[in-house]
CSV table of C-alpha atoms in Angstrom, one decimal:
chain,number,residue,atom,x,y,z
A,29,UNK,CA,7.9,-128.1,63.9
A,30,UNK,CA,7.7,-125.0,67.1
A,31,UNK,CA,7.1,-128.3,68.8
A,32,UNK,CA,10.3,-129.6,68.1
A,33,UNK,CA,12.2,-127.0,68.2
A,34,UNK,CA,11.1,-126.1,72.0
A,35,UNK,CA,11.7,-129.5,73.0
A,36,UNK,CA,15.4,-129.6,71.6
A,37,UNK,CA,15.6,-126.0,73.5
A,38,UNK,CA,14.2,-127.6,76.3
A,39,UNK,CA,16.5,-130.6,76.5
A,40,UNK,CA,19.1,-128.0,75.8
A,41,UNK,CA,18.8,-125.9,78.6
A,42,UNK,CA,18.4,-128.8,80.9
A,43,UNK,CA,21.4,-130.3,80.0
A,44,UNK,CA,23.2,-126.8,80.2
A,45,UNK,CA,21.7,-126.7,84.0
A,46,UNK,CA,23.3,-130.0,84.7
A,47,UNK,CA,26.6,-129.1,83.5
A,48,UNK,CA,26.6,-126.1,85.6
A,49,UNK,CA,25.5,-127.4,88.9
A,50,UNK,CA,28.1,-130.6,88.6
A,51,UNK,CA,29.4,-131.0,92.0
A,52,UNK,CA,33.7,-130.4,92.5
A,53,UNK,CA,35.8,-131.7,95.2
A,54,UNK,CA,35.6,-130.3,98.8
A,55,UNK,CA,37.6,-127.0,99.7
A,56,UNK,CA,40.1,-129.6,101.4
A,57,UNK,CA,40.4,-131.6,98.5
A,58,UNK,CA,40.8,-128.6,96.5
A,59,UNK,CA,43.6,-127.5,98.0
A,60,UNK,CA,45.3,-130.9,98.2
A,61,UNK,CA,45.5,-131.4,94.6
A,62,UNK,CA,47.0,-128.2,94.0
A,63,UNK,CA,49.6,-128.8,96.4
A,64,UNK,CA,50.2,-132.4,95.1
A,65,UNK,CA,51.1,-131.1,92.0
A,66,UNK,CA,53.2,-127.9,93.1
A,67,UNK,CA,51.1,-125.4,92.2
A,68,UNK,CA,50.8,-122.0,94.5
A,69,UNK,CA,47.3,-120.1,94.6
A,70,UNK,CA,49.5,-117.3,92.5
A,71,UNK,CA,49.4,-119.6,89.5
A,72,UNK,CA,46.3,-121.3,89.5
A,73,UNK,CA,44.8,-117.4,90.1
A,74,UNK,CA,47.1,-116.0,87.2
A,75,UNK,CA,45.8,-119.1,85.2
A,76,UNK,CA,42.2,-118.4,86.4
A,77,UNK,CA,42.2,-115.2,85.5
A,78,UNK,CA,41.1,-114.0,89.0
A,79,UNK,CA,42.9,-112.8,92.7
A,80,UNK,CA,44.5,-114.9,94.7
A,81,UNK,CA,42.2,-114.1,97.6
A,82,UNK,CA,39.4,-116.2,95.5
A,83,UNK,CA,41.6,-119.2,95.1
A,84,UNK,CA,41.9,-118.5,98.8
A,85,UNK,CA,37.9,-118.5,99.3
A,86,UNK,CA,37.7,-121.5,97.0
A,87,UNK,CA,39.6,-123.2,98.9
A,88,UNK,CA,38.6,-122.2,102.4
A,89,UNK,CA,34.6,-122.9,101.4
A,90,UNK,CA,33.5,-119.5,102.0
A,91,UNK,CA,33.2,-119.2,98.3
A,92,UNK,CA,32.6,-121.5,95.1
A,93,UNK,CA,33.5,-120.6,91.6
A,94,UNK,CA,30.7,-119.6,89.0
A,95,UNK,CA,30.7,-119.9,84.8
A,96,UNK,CA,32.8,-120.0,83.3
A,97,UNK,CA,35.2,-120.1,85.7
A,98,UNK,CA,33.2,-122.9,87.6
A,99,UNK,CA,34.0,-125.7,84.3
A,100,UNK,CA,37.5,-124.1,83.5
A,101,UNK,CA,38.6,-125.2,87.9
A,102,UNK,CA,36.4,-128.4,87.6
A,103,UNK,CA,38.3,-129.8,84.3
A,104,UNK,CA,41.7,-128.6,86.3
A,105,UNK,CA,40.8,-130.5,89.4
A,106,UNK,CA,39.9,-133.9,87.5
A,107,UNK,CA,43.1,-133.5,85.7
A,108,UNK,CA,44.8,-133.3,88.7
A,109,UNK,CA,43.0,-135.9,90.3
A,110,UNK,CA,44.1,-138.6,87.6
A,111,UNK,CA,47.8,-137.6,88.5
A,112,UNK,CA,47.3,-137.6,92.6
A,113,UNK,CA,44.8,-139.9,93.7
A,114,UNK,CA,44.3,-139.3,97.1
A,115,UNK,CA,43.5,-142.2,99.7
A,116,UNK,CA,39.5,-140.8,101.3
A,117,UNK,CA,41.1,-136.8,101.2
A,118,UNK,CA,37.3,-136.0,100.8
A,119,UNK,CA,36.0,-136.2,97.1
A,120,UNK,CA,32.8,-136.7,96.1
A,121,UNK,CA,30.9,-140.2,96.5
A,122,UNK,CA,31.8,-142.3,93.9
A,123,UNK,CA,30.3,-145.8,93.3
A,124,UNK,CA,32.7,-148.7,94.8
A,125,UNK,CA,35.4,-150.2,92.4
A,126,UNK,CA,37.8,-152.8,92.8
A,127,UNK,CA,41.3,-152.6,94.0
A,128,UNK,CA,43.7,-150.7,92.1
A,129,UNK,CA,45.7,-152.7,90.1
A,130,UNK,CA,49.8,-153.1,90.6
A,131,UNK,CA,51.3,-150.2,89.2
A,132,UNK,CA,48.1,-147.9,88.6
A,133,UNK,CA,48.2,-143.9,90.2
A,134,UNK,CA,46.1,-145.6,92.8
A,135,UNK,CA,47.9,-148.4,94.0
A,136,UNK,CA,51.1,-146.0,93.7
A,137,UNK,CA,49.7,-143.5,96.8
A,138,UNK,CA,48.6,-146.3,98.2
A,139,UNK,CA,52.9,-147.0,99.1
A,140,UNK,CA,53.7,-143.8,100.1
A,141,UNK,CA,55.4,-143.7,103.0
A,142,UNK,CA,55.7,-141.6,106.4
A,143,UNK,CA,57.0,-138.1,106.9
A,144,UNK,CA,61.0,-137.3,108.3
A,145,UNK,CA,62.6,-135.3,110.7
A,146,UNK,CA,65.1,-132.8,109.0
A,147,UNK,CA,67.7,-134.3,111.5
A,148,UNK,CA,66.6,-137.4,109.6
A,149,UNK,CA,66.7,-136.8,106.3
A,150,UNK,CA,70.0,-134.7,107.1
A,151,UNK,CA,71.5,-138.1,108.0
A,152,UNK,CA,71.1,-139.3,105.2
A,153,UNK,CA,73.6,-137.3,103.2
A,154,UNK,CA,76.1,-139.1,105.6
A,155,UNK,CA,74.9,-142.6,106.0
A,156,UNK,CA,74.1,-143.1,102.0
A,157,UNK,CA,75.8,-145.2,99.8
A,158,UNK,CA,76.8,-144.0,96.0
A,159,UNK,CA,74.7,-140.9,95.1
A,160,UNK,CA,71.8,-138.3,95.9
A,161,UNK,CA,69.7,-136.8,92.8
A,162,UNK,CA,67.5,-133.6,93.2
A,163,UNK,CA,65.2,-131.9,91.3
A,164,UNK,CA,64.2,-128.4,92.1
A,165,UNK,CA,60.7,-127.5,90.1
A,166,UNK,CA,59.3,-124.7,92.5
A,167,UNK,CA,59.5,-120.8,91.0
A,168,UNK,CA,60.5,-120.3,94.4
A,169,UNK,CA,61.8,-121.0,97.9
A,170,UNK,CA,60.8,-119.3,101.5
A,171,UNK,CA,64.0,-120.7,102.8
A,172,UNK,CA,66.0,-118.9,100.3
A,173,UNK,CA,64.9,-115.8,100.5
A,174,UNK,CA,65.2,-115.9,104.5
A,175,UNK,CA,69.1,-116.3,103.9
A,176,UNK,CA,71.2,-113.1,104.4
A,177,UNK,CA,73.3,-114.2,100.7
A,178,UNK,CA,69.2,-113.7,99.1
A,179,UNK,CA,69.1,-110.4,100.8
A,180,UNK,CA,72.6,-109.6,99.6
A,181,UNK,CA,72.0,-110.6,95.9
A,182,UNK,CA,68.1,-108.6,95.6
A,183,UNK,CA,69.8,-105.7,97.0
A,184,UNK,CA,73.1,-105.8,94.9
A,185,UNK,CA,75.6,-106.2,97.3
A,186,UNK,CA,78.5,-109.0,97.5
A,187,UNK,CA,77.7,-112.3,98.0
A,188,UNK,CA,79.7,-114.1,100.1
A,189,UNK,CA,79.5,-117.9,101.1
A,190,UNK,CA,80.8,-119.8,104.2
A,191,UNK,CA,82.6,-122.4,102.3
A,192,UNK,CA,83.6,-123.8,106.1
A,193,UNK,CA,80.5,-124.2,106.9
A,194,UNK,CA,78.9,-128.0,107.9
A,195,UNK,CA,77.0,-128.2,104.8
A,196,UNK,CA,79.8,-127.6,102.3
A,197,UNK,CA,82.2,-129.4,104.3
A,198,UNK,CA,79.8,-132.6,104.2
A,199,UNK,CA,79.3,-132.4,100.6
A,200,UNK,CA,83.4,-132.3,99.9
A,201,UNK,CA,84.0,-135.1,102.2
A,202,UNK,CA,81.1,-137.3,101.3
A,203,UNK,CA,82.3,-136.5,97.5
A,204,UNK,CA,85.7,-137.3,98.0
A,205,UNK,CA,84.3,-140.5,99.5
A,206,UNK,CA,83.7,-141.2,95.7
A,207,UNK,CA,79.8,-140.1,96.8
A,208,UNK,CA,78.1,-138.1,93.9
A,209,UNK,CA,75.8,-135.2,94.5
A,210,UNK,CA,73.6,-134.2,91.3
A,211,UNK,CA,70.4,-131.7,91.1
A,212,UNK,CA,68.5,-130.6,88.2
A,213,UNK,CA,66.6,-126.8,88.7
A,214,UNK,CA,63.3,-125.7,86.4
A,215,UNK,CA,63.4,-122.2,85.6
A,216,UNK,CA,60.5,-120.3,84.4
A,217,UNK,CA,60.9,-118.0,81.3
A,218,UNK,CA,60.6,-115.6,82.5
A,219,UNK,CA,62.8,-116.4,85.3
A,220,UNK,CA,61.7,-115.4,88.8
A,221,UNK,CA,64.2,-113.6,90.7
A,222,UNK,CA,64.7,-116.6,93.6
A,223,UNK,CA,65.4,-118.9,90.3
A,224,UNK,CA,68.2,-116.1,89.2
A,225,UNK,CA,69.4,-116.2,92.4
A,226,UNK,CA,69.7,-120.1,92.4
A,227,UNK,CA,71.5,-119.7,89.3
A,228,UNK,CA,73.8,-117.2,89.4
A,229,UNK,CA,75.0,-117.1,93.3
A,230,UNK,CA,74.0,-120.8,94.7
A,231,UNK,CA,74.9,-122.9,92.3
A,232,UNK,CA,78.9,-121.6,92.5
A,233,UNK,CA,78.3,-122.4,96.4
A,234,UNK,CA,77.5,-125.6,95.2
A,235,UNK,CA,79.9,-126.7,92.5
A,236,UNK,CA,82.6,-125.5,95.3
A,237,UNK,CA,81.2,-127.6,97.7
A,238,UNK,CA,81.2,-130.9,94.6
A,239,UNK,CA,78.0,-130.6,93.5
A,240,UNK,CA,77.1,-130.8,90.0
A,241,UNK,CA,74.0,-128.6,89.0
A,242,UNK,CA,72.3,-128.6,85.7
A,243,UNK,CA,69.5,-126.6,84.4
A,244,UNK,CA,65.8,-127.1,82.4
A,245,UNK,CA,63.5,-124.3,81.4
A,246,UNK,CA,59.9,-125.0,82.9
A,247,UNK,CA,59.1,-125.4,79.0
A,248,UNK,CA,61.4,-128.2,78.2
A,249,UNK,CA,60.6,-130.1,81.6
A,250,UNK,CA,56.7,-129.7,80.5
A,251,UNK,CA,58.1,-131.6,76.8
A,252,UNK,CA,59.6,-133.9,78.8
A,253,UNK,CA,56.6,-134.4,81.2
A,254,UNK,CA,58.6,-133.9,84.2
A,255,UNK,CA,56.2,-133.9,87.6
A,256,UNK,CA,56.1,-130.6,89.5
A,257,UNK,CA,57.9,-131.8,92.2
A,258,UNK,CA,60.9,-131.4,94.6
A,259,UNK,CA,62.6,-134.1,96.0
A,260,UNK,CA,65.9,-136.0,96.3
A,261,UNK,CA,66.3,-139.9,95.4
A,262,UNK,CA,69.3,-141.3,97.9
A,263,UNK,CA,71.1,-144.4,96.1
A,264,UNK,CA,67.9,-145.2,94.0
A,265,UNK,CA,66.2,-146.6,96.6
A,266,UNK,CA,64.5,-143.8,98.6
A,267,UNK,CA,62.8,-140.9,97.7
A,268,UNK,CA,62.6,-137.5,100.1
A,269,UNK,CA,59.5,-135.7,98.5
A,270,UNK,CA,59.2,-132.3,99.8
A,271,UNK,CA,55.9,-130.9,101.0
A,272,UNK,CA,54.9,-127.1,100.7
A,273,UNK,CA,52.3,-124.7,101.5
A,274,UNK,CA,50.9,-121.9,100.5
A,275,UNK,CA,53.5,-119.5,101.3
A,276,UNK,CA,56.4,-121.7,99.4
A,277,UNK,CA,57.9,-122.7,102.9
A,278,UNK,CA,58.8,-126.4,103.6
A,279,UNK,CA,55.3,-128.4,105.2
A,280,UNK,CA,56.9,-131.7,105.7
A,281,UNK,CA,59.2,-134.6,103.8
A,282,UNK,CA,57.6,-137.9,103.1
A,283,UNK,CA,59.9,-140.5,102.8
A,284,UNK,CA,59.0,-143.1,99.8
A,285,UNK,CA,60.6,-146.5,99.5
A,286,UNK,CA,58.0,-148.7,97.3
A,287,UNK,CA,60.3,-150.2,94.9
A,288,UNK,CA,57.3,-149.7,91.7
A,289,UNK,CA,56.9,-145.6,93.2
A,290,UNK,CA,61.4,-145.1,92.8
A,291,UNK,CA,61.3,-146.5,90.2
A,292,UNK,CA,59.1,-143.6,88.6
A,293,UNK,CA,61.2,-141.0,90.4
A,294,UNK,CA,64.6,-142.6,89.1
A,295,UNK,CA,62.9,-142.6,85.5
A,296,UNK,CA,62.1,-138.5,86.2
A,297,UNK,CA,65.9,-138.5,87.1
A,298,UNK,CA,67.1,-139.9,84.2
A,299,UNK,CA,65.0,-138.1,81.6
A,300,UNK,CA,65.8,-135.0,83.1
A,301,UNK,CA,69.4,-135.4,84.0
A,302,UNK,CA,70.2,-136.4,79.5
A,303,UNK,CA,68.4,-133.4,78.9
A,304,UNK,CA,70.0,-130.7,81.6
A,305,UNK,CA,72.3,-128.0,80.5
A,306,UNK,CA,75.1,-126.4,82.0
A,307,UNK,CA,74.8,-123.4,84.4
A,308,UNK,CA,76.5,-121.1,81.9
A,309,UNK,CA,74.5,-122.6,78.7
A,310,UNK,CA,71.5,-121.4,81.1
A,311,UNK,CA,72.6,-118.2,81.6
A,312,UNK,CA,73.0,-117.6,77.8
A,313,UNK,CA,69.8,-119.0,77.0
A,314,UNK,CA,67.9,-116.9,79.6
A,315,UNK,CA,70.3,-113.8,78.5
A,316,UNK,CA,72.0,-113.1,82.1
């Protein structure tokens, strides 16, 4: 009977060692899965439960995660792996399979396409045919903030907006080309205050200019399974999806044309686009 028993605490303890030492991605591939799925080192620390600085070290090598926090980041990281297969970004050996079949996660990176220019992609929003769709997932936006109107609105002074300017003259005379310019923004509850600013003092800029802007809250695009990701679909037939870093500025636009990988993106649009409310329903729903 002891026998038995210290066996089974044995076997126990054994298995407990192998669970704890199970290997997790590199640093690089750490930080690429986080990325891929639009995640900052603020929220996977918040979710973590430790500083940012240790995402950081996580991520850099100069530190790995113990228990429990060492199963709660591997289960994370596989999670994330099913969703963004990378192509060799550095994961652990694996034994060889076969070829992705059509349509799978893998054979989906396997068609992504090249990164733009901004005087490319900029182009487009003259040269495309019948509409541009965007959605806007991030809790916020370097680029924003870095605009004098941000500084204005944290600070409680007037907003003004150049309604001259190139941008909004584009959009009013590709619009009255019969050209229709659509985005959908994800705010968090609660709100951050570059989402408030989106929604209170850039969206008018925008519905002036012939946009039309409609709102989900991070908790109904999570019902709906809505990828966190930013990007705009040009005519459904190409997809600008925006890369990030860790500072929530712009790290690149990779342009995606695989006829299987839009059509995923133009399903995203249309799931979120029925279920998208109104600036002002927004506004009373968030209480602002």
């Amino acid at each position: 009977m002891a026998e038995g028993t210290k066996r089974s605490r044995l076997l126990s303890a054994v298995d407990a060692l192998l669970e704890s030492a199970s290997p997790l991605p590199v640093p690089a591939e750490r930080k690429r899965l986080r990325e891929a799925h639009g995640l900052t080192q603020e929220q996977l620390a918040h979710a973590m439960d430790v500083r940012r600085a240790t995402v950081s070290a996580w991520e850099s090598g100069k530190a790995e995660p113990r228990q429990p926090e060492r199963e709660a980041y591997g289960h994370l990281l596989a999670k994330l792996a099913e969703r963004h297969p990378g192509a060799d970004a550095g994961h652990r050996q694996a034994p060889a399979r076969p070829e992705p079949s059509a349509g799978s996660p893998a054979a989906r990176s396997a068609h992504r396409g090249r990164g733009t220019s901004p005087a490319t992609l900029e182009r487009m929003f003259s040269t495309l045919l019948h509409s541009a769709w965007r959605l806007e997932s991030r809790s916020r936006y370097a680029w924003h903030e870095r605009r004098p109107e941000y500084t204005a609105f944290v600070t409680g002074r007037h907003v003004h907006w150049d309604l001259q300017s190139a941008w909004c003259r584009n959009r009013r005379e590709q619009t009255a080309l019969g050209k229709t310019f659509q985005r959908v923004r994800v705010i968090d509850e609660p709100y951050t205050e570059c989402q408030l600013y989106l929604l209170l003092q850039n969206t008018p800029r925008n519905a002036a200019s012939g946009e039309d802007v409609r709102f989900l809250t991070r908790a109904r695009a999570v019902e709906l399974e809505l990828p966190r990701e930013d990007f705009w679909i040009f005519d459904a037939r190409t997809v600008a999806l925006f890369r990030f870093d860790d500072t929530d500025d712009t790290a690149g636009v990779e342009m995606v044309t695989s006829p299987a990988e839009v059509l995923r993106y133009v399903q995203v649009r249309e799931a979120a686009w029925h279920h998208a409310v109104s600036q002002e329903r927004m506004a009373d729903i968030l209480g602002v």
